[in-house]
Amino acid sequence: MIRYFIFFLFLFSLGSLSAQETKEGSSDTDSNADSKKGPYKYISINPGVTLESVSLSIQGRNRDAQMVQDDPGRVSWLLDVKSPEIQFTKYFGMNLLLHNSSFYLNRQSIPKVFSKNQTPEVASSESESGSSGSNNNSLKPNRTKVTEDVDTSIEGTYSMLVPIFYLGNPDTFRFGLGFGPAHVKLRGNVDFKDPASNMLIAYSGSSRDAFLNNLRGYQFVSGNINPETDPTLTYLIANLSTGNNLELVGYYLASQGLLRPDLTAATAYMSGRFNAVEALAVSSLMRNQVGVNSVAKFAFMMYLESPPFLGMRGRVSFGGPIVKENGYTYELRTFHFALYMPLEF
């Protein structure tokens, strides 16, 4: 974030120097410069409110999952920053936009690979496909994607610094499109499998240590653990069957809000191998831990912005960053409606 602001201030200084040099010309040049410069000289701070809908697609290692919000949108505060606007022509210009957002996703779309019950849509489509098609489909697992609450959640933030090229001018509607870098932070967990498969893993070990060794291998093979992002969790899982490390994992995940009672935790506790905290830790480790703190090389935003009315502006936008880390691609997609009051300097 600090380097973004330094870069931003550097561009502001260039813009101000350019404006001063333009003013030193003749009167004809001054009038021409006035027709091209924006309504403010240095910076525009845009506080307001936004209704934002966010989804996160995670793909990699032959797995995929999609996290969404529990509701259609979330109302939050907005504080965007814009650089001075450069108006190339009457209806074409550009500026730099710094946009920040936070989100919380607690519902997930996953393939129901091990599910025996089919949705009505799948059942009706199979009944229309004929007897031979029905026989073939009965031998294949049901991969219908269902959005549901599987006790997973991801929270995060992102900051985008995007050069925006727009059609229009500050007194009209403007359509803008831009690409640039972004800083993304994600923390939480996802479940790439149906809960039925988790139950099979839970009973795969003949003893507590054998099961914990299998669970540790699952964590590392699946790419869940990144020593650079979370060295504490990496150390505890690397020595999961030693001492009370499993219980410490439980306390550590609880401090981050990643423990939830579910059927897997209840089954692990009733097996007699684990205490309550360890059972909750086992349930959480059955899922993929997500810990991302990275700079996205690609982020985009497109928007439609209204002209000023009563000192306010409205904006509808779509975009988001894409991050690749640990063999997974994290693709954020955001749609928001913002109402803000530009404070121009």
CSV table of C-alpha atoms in Angstrom, one decimal:
chain,number,residue,atom,x,y,z
A,1,MET,CA,0.0,0.0,0.0
A,2,ILE,CA,2.8,2.5,0.8
A,3,ARG,CA,4.4,2.1,-2.6
A,4,TYR,CA,0.9,2.8,-4.2
A,5,PHE,CA,0.6,6.1,-2.3
A,6,ILE,CA,4.2,7.1,-3.2
A,7,PHE,CA,3.5,6.4,-6.9
A,8,PHE,CA,0.2,8.3,-6.6
A,9,LEU,CA,1.9,11.4,-5.1
A,10,PHE,CA,4.6,11.2,-7.7
A,11,LEU,CA,2.0,11.4,-10.5
A,12,PHE,CA,0.2,14.3,-8.7
A,13,SER,CA,3.5,16.3,-8.6
A,14,LEU,CA,4.0,15.6,-12.3
A,15,GLY,CA,0.5,16.8,-13.0
A,16,SER,CA,0.9,20.0,-11.0
A,17,LEU,CA,4.2,20.8,-12.7
A,18,SER,CA,2.7,20.2,-16.1
A,19,ALA,CA,-0.2,22.6,-15.2
A,20,GLN,CA,2.2,25.3,-14.1
A,21,GLU,CA,4.2,25.1,-17.3
A,22,THR,CA,1.1,25.3,-19.3
A,23,LYS,CA,0.1,28.5,-17.6
A,24,GLU,CA,3.3,30.2,-18.7
A,25,GLY,CA,2.3,30.2,-22.3
A,26,SER,CA,0.4,32.8,-24.3
A,27,SER,CA,-3.3,33.7,-23.7
A,28,ASP,CA,-4.3,31.4,-26.6
A,29,THR,CA,-2.3,28.5,-25.0
A,30,ASP,CA,-3.9,29.3,-21.6
A,31,SER,CA,-7.4,29.1,-23.0
A,32,ASN,CA,-6.5,25.8,-24.7
A,33,ALA,CA,-5.1,24.4,-21.5
A,34,ASP,CA,-8.2,25.5,-19.5
A,35,SER,CA,-10.3,23.5,-22.0
A,36,LYS,CA,-8.3,20.4,-21.3
A,37,LYS,CA,-7.7,20.4,-17.6
A,38,GLY,CA,-10.0,18.8,-15.1
A,39,PRO,CA,-12.3,20.5,-12.5
A,40,TYR,CA,-9.6,20.1,-9.8
A,41,LYS,CA,-5.9,20.5,-9.7
A,42,TYR,CA,-4.4,18.1,-7.2
A,43,ILE,CA,-6.6,15.3,-5.9
A,44,SER,CA,-10.2,14.2,-5.4
A,45,ILE,CA,-11.1,12.3,-2.3
A,46,ASN,CA,-14.5,10.5,-2.6
A,47,PRO,CA,-16.2,9.5,0.6
A,48,GLY,CA,-19.6,7.8,0.4
A,49,VAL,CA,-21.5,4.5,0.7
A,50,THR,CA,-21.6,1.5,-1.6
A,51,LEU,CA,-23.8,-1.5,-2.1
A,52,GLU,CA,-21.4,-4.3,-3.1
A,53,SER,CA,-21.8,-7.9,-4.2
A,54,VAL,CA,-18.6,-10.0,-4.2
A,55,SER,CA,-17.8,-13.6,-5.4
A,56,LEU,CA,-14.6,-15.5,-5.3
A,57,SER,CA,-13.7,-18.3,-7.7
A,58,ILE,CA,-10.9,-20.7,-6.7
A,59,GLN,CA,-9.5,-23.1,-9.3
A,60,GLY,CA,-6.4,-25.3,-9.4
A,61,ARG,CA,-5.0,-28.8,-8.7
A,62,ASN,CA,-8.1,-30.3,-10.5
A,63,ARG,CA,-10.4,-28.6,-8.0
A,64,ASP,CA,-12.7,-25.7,-8.0
A,65,ALA,CA,-15.0,-23.8,-5.7
A,66,GLN,CA,-16.9,-20.6,-5.6
A,67,MET,CA,-17.5,-18.5,-2.5
A,68,VAL,CA,-20.4,-16.0,-2.4
A,69,GLN,CA,-22.1,-13.8,0.1
A,70,ASP,CA,-25.1,-14.8,2.1
A,71,ASP,CA,-27.1,-11.8,0.8
A,72,PRO,CA,-27.3,-10.1,-2.6
A,73,GLY,CA,-25.1,-7.2,-1.4
A,74,ARG,CA,-23.5,-5.5,1.6
A,75,VAL,CA,-23.7,-1.8,2.4
A,76,SER,CA,-20.3,-0.4,3.5
A,77,TRP,CA,-18.4,2.9,3.5
A,78,LEU,CA,-16.5,4.0,0.4
A,79,LEU,CA,-13.3,6.1,0.3
A,80,ASP,CA,-11.9,6.2,-3.2
A,81,VAL,CA,-9.1,8.6,-4.4
A,82,LYS,CA,-8.7,10.0,-7.9
A,83,SER,CA,-5.7,11.7,-9.5
A,84,PRO,CA,-6.1,14.9,-11.5
A,85,GLU,CA,-8.2,14.2,-14.7
A,86,ILE,CA,-6.6,14.7,-18.1
A,87,GLN,CA,-9.1,15.6,-20.7
A,88,PHE,CA,-7.6,14.7,-24.1
A,89,THR,CA,-10.7,15.8,-26.0
A,90,LYS,CA,-14.1,17.0,-25.1
A,91,TYR,CA,-15.4,13.5,-24.6
A,92,PHE,CA,-12.3,11.4,-23.9
A,93,GLY,CA,-10.0,11.5,-20.9
A,94,MET,CA,-8.2,9.5,-18.2
A,95,ASN,CA,-7.3,9.5,-14.5
A,96,LEU,CA,-5.9,7.2,-11.8
A,97,LEU,CA,-8.4,5.5,-9.4
A,98,LEU,CA,-7.4,4.0,-6.0
A,99,HIS,CA,-10.3,1.8,-4.9
A,100,ASN,CA,-10.4,-0.2,-1.6
A,101,SER,CA,-12.9,-2.8,-0.4
A,102,SER,CA,-13.4,-5.4,2.2
A,103,PHE,CA,-15.8,-8.4,2.1
A,104,TYR,CA,-17.0,-11.5,3.9
A,105,LEU,CA,-18.1,-14.6,2.0
A,106,ASN,CA,-19.9,-17.5,3.8
A,107,ARG,CA,-21.6,-19.6,1.2
A,108,GLN,CA,-20.0,-21.9,-1.3
A,109,SER,CA,-20.8,-23.6,-4.6
A,110,ILE,CA,-19.2,-27.1,-4.7
A,111,PRO,CA,-19.5,-30.2,-6.9
A,112,LYS,CA,-21.7,-32.8,-5.2
A,113,VAL,CA,-19.5,-35.6,-6.4
A,114,PHE,CA,-20.5,-38.1,-3.7
A,115,SER,CA,-24.1,-37.1,-3.4
A,116,LYS,CA,-26.6,-39.9,-4.1
A,117,ASN,CA,-29.6,-37.6,-4.2
A,118,GLN,CA,-30.1,-35.7,-7.4
A,119,THR,CA,-31.8,-32.4,-7.8
A,120,PRO,CA,-35.2,-32.3,-9.6
A,121,GLU,CA,-33.6,-30.6,-12.6
A,122,VAL,CA,-31.0,-33.4,-13.0
A,123,ALA,CA,-33.6,-36.1,-12.5
A,124,SER,CA,-35.9,-34.7,-15.1
A,125,SER,CA,-33.1,-34.2,-17.6
A,126,GLU,CA,-32.0,-37.9,-17.2
A,127,SER,CA,-35.5,-39.2,-17.5
A,128,GLU,CA,-35.8,-37.4,-20.9
A,129,SER,CA,-32.5,-38.8,-22.2
A,130,GLY,CA,-33.7,-42.4,-22.7
A,131,SER,CA,-33.1,-45.7,-21.0
A,132,SER,CA,-29.6,-46.2,-22.4
A,133,GLY,CA,-28.6,-42.7,-21.3
A,134,SER,CA,-30.0,-43.4,-17.8
A,135,ASN,CA,-28.0,-46.5,-17.4
A,136,ASN,CA,-24.8,-44.8,-18.4
A,137,ASN,CA,-25.5,-41.8,-16.1
A,138,SER,CA,-26.3,-44.0,-13.2
A,139,LEU,CA,-22.7,-45.2,-13.2
A,140,LYS,CA,-21.3,-41.6,-13.0
A,141,PRO,CA,-21.1,-39.4,-9.9
A,142,ASN,CA,-23.4,-36.5,-9.7
A,143,ARG,CA,-21.3,-33.3,-10.3
A,144,THR,CA,-24.2,-30.9,-10.0
A,145,LYS,CA,-23.0,-27.6,-8.3
A,146,VAL,CA,-25.1,-26.5,-5.4
A,147,THR,CA,-24.7,-23.2,-3.5
A,148,GLU,CA,-25.0,-23.9,0.2
A,149,ASP,CA,-23.6,-23.2,3.6
A,150,VAL,CA,-20.9,-25.9,4.3
A,151,ASP,CA,-19.5,-24.0,7.3
A,152,THR,CA,-16.7,-22.4,5.3
A,153,SER,CA,-16.0,-18.7,5.1
A,154,ILE,CA,-13.4,-16.3,3.6
A,155,GLU,CA,-12.9,-12.7,4.5
A,156,GLY,CA,-10.5,-10.3,2.8
A,157,THR,CA,-9.6,-6.9,1.4
A,158,TYR,CA,-8.3,-5.6,-1.8
A,159,SER,CA,-6.8,-2.3,-3.1
A,160,MET,CA,-6.7,-1.5,-6.8
A,161,LEU,CA,-4.7,1.2,-8.4
A,162,VAL,CA,-6.1,1.4,-11.9
A,163,PRO,CA,-5.5,3.9,-14.8
A,164,ILE,CA,-9.0,4.6,-16.1
A,165,PHE,CA,-9.7,5.8,-19.6
A,166,TYR,CA,-13.2,7.1,-20.0
A,167,LEU,CA,-15.6,8.4,-22.6
A,168,GLY,CA,-17.3,11.6,-21.5
A,169,ASN,CA,-16.3,14.5,-19.4
A,170,PRO,CA,-16.8,15.7,-15.8
A,171,ASP,CA,-20.2,17.3,-16.7
A,172,THR,CA,-21.7,14.2,-18.5
A,173,PHE,CA,-22.2,10.6,-17.9
A,174,ARG,CA,-18.9,8.7,-18.2
A,175,PHE,CA,-18.1,5.2,-19.2
A,176,GLY,CA,-14.6,4.1,-17.9
A,177,LEU,CA,-12.4,1.1,-18.3
A,178,GLY,CA,-9.0,0.4,-16.8
A,179,PHE,CA,-6.4,-2.2,-15.9
A,180,GLY,CA,-3.8,-2.2,-13.2
A,181,PRO,CA,-2.3,-4.0,-10.1
A,182,ALA,CA,-4.0,-4.8,-6.9
A,183,HIS,CA,-3.0,-5.9,-3.4
A,184,VAL,CA,-5.2,-8.8,-2.1
A,185,LYS,CA,-5.5,-10.3,1.3
A,186,LEU,CA,-7.6,-13.5,1.9
A,187,ARG,CA,-8.0,-15.7,5.0
A,188,GLY,CA,-10.5,-18.5,5.6
A,189,ASN,CA,-11.2,-22.0,4.3
A,190,VAL,CA,-13.0,-23.7,1.5
A,191,ASP,CA,-14.3,-27.3,1.0
A,192,PHE,CA,-13.7,-28.8,-2.4
A,193,LYS,CA,-15.5,-32.0,-1.5
A,194,ASP,CA,-18.9,-33.2,-0.4
A,195,PRO,CA,-19.1,-33.8,3.4
A,196,ALA,CA,-19.6,-37.5,2.7
A,197,SER,CA,-16.0,-37.7,1.4
A,198,ASN,CA,-14.8,-36.0,4.6
A,199,MET,CA,-16.4,-38.8,6.6
A,200,LEU,CA,-14.5,-41.3,4.5
A,201,ILE,CA,-11.2,-39.6,5.3
A,202,ALA,CA,-12.0,-39.4,9.0
A,203,TYR,CA,-12.1,-43.2,9.2
A,204,SER,CA,-9.2,-43.8,6.9
A,205,GLY,CA,-6.6,-44.1,9.7
A,206,SER,CA,-6.4,-47.2,11.9
A,207,SER,CA,-5.2,-45.1,14.8
A,208,ARG,CA,-5.0,-41.5,15.9
A,209,ASP,CA,-1.4,-41.0,14.8
A,210,ALA,CA,-2.0,-42.7,11.5
A,211,PHE,CA,-5.0,-40.5,10.8
A,212,LEU,CA,-3.2,-37.3,11.8
A,213,ASN,CA,-0.3,-38.3,9.5
A,214,ASN,CA,-2.8,-38.7,6.7
A,215,LEU,CA,-4.4,-35.4,7.5
A,216,ARG,CA,-1.0,-33.7,7.5
A,217,GLY,CA,-0.1,-35.1,4.2
A,218,TYR,CA,-3.4,-34.0,2.8
A,219,GLN,CA,-2.7,-30.4,3.9
A,220,PHE,CA,0.7,-30.2,2.2
A,221,VAL,CA,-0.2,-32.2,-1.0
A,222,SER,CA,-3.2,-30.1,-1.6
A,223,GLY,CA,-1.2,-26.9,-1.4
A,224,ASN,CA,-3.1,-25.5,1.6
A,225,ILE,CA,0.0,-24.6,3.6
A,226,ASN,CA,2.3,-21.7,2.7
A,227,PRO,CA,5.2,-21.1,5.1
A,228,GLU,CA,5.7,-17.6,3.9
A,229,THR,CA,2.0,-16.6,4.5
A,230,ASP,CA,1.5,-18.5,7.8
A,231,PRO,CA,4.6,-20.0,9.4
A,232,THR,CA,2.8,-20.7,12.7
A,233,LEU,CA,0.2,-22.9,11.1
A,234,THR,CA,2.8,-24.5,8.9
A,235,TYR,CA,4.9,-25.6,11.9
A,236,LEU,CA,1.9,-26.9,13.9
A,237,ILE,CA,0.6,-29.0,11.0
A,238,ALA,CA,4.1,-30.3,10.1
A,239,ASN,CA,4.2,-31.8,13.6
A,240,LEU,CA,0.5,-32.5,13.9
A,241,SER,CA,0.8,-35.8,15.7
A,242,THR,CA,3.4,-34.5,18.2
A,243,GLY,CA,2.3,-33.5,21.7
A,244,ASN,CA,-0.8,-31.3,21.8
A,245,ASN,CA,-0.1,-29.6,18.5
A,246,LEU,CA,-3.6,-30.6,17.2
A,247,GLU,CA,-5.2,-28.8,20.1
A,248,LEU,CA,-2.9,-25.8,19.5
A,249,VAL,CA,-4.1,-25.8,15.9
A,250,GLY,CA,-7.6,-25.6,17.2
A,251,TYR,CA,-6.9,-22.6,19.4
A,252,TYR,CA,-5.0,-20.9,16.6
A,253,LEU,CA,-7.8,-21.4,14.1
A,254,ALA,CA,-10.4,-20.3,16.7
A,255,SER,CA,-8.5,-17.0,17.1
A,256,GLN,CA,-9.2,-16.4,13.4
A,257,GLY,CA,-12.9,-17.5,13.6
A,258,LEU,CA,-12.3,-20.6,11.5
A,259,LEU,CA,-13.8,-23.2,13.9
A,260,ARG,CA,-17.4,-24.2,13.6
A,261,PRO,CA,-19.3,-27.2,15.0
A,262,ASP,CA,-20.5,-29.6,12.2
A,263,LEU,CA,-21.2,-33.3,11.6
A,264,THR,CA,-17.5,-34.0,11.0
A,265,ALA,CA,-16.5,-32.4,14.3
A,266,ALA,CA,-19.2,-34.3,16.1
A,267,THR,CA,-18.1,-37.6,14.6
A,268,ALA,CA,-14.5,-37.0,15.4
A,269,TYR,CA,-15.4,-36.2,19.0
A,270,MET,CA,-17.7,-39.3,19.4
A,271,SER,CA,-14.9,-41.5,18.1
A,272,GLY,CA,-13.1,-41.0,21.5
A,273,ARG,CA,-9.8,-40.1,19.8
A,274,PHE,CA,-10.1,-36.4,20.2
A,275,ASN,CA,-11.3,-33.8,22.7
A,276,ALA,CA,-13.7,-31.1,21.8
A,277,VAL,CA,-11.1,-28.5,20.6
A,278,GLU,CA,-9.2,-31.2,18.7
A,279,ALA,CA,-12.4,-32.4,17.0
A,280,LEU,CA,-13.2,-28.9,15.8
A,281,ALA,CA,-9.6,-28.6,14.5
A,282,VAL,CA,-9.9,-31.9,12.6
A,283,SER,CA,-13.2,-30.6,11.0
A,284,SER,CA,-11.5,-27.3,10.0
A,285,LEU,CA,-8.4,-29.2,8.6
A,286,MET,CA,-10.7,-31.3,6.5
A,287,ARG,CA,-11.2,-28.2,4.4
A,288,ASN,CA,-8.6,-26.3,2.5
A,289,GLN,CA,-7.1,-23.4,4.4
A,290,VAL,CA,-6.8,-20.2,2.4
A,291,GLY,CA,-4.2,-17.6,3.3
A,292,VAL,CA,-3.3,-15.1,0.5
A,293,ASN,CA,-1.3,-11.9,0.9
A,294,SER,CA,-0.1,-11.0,-2.5
A,295,VAL,CA,0.0,-8.5,-5.3
A,296,ALA,CA,-2.2,-9.3,-8.2
A,297,LYS,CA,-0.6,-8.5,-11.5
A,298,PHE,CA,-3.9,-8.1,-13.2
A,299,ALA,CA,-7.0,-6.2,-12.0
A,300,PHE,CA,-9.7,-4.4,-14.0
A,301,MET,CA,-12.6,-2.1,-13.5
A,302,MET,CA,-15.3,-0.8,-15.8
A,303,TYR,CA,-17.9,1.7,-14.6
A,304,LEU,CA,-20.7,4.1,-15.6
A,305,GLU,CA,-20.5,7.3,-13.6
A,306,SER,CA,-23.2,10.0,-13.4
A,307,PRO,CA,-22.7,13.7,-13.7
A,308,PRO,CA,-22.8,15.7,-10.4
A,309,PHE,CA,-26.2,16.3,-8.8
A,310,LEU,CA,-26.7,18.1,-5.5
A,311,GLY,CA,-22.9,17.8,-4.9
A,312,MET,CA,-23.0,13.9,-5.3
A,313,ARG,CA,-22.1,11.4,-7.9
A,314,GLY,CA,-23.3,7.9,-8.6
A,315,ARG,CA,-21.3,5.0,-10.0
A,316,VAL,CA,-22.1,1.5,-11.1
A,317,SER,CA,-19.0,-0.7,-11.6
A,318,PHE,CA,-17.8,-4.2,-12.2
A,319,GLY,CA,-14.3,-5.7,-11.9
A,320,GLY,CA,-11.8,-7.3,-9.6
A,321,PRO,CA,-8.3,-8.7,-9.3
A,322,ILE,CA,-6.9,-12.2,-10.2
A,323,VAL,CA,-4.2,-13.8,-8.0
A,324,LYS,CA,-2.2,-16.9,-8.7
A,325,GLU,CA,-0.6,-18.6,-5.7
A,326,ASN,CA,0.2,-22.1,-4.4
A,327,GLY,CA,-1.1,-23.7,-7.6
A,328,TYR,CA,-4.5,-22.0,-7.3
A,329,THR,CA,-6.1,-19.1,-9.1
A,330,TYR,CA,-8.2,-16.7,-7.0
A,331,GLU,CA,-10.5,-14.6,-9.1
A,332,LEU,CA,-12.5,-11.9,-7.4
A,333,ARG,CA,-15.5,-10.5,-9.1
A,334,THR,CA,-17.2,-7.4,-7.6
A,335,PHE,CA,-20.3,-5.5,-8.6
A,336,HIS,CA,-21.1,-2.3,-6.7
A,337,PHE,CA,-23.3,0.7,-6.8
A,338,ALA,CA,-21.7,3.7,-5.1
A,339,LEU,CA,-23.0,7.2,-4.1
A,340,TYR,CA,-20.3,9.6,-3.0
A,341,MET,CA,-19.4,13.3,-2.5
A,342,PRO,CA,-16.2,14.4,-4.3
A,343,LEU,CA,-13.9,16.5,-2.2
A,344,GLU,CA,-11.7,18.2,-4.8
A,345,PHE,CA,-8.5,20.0,-4.2
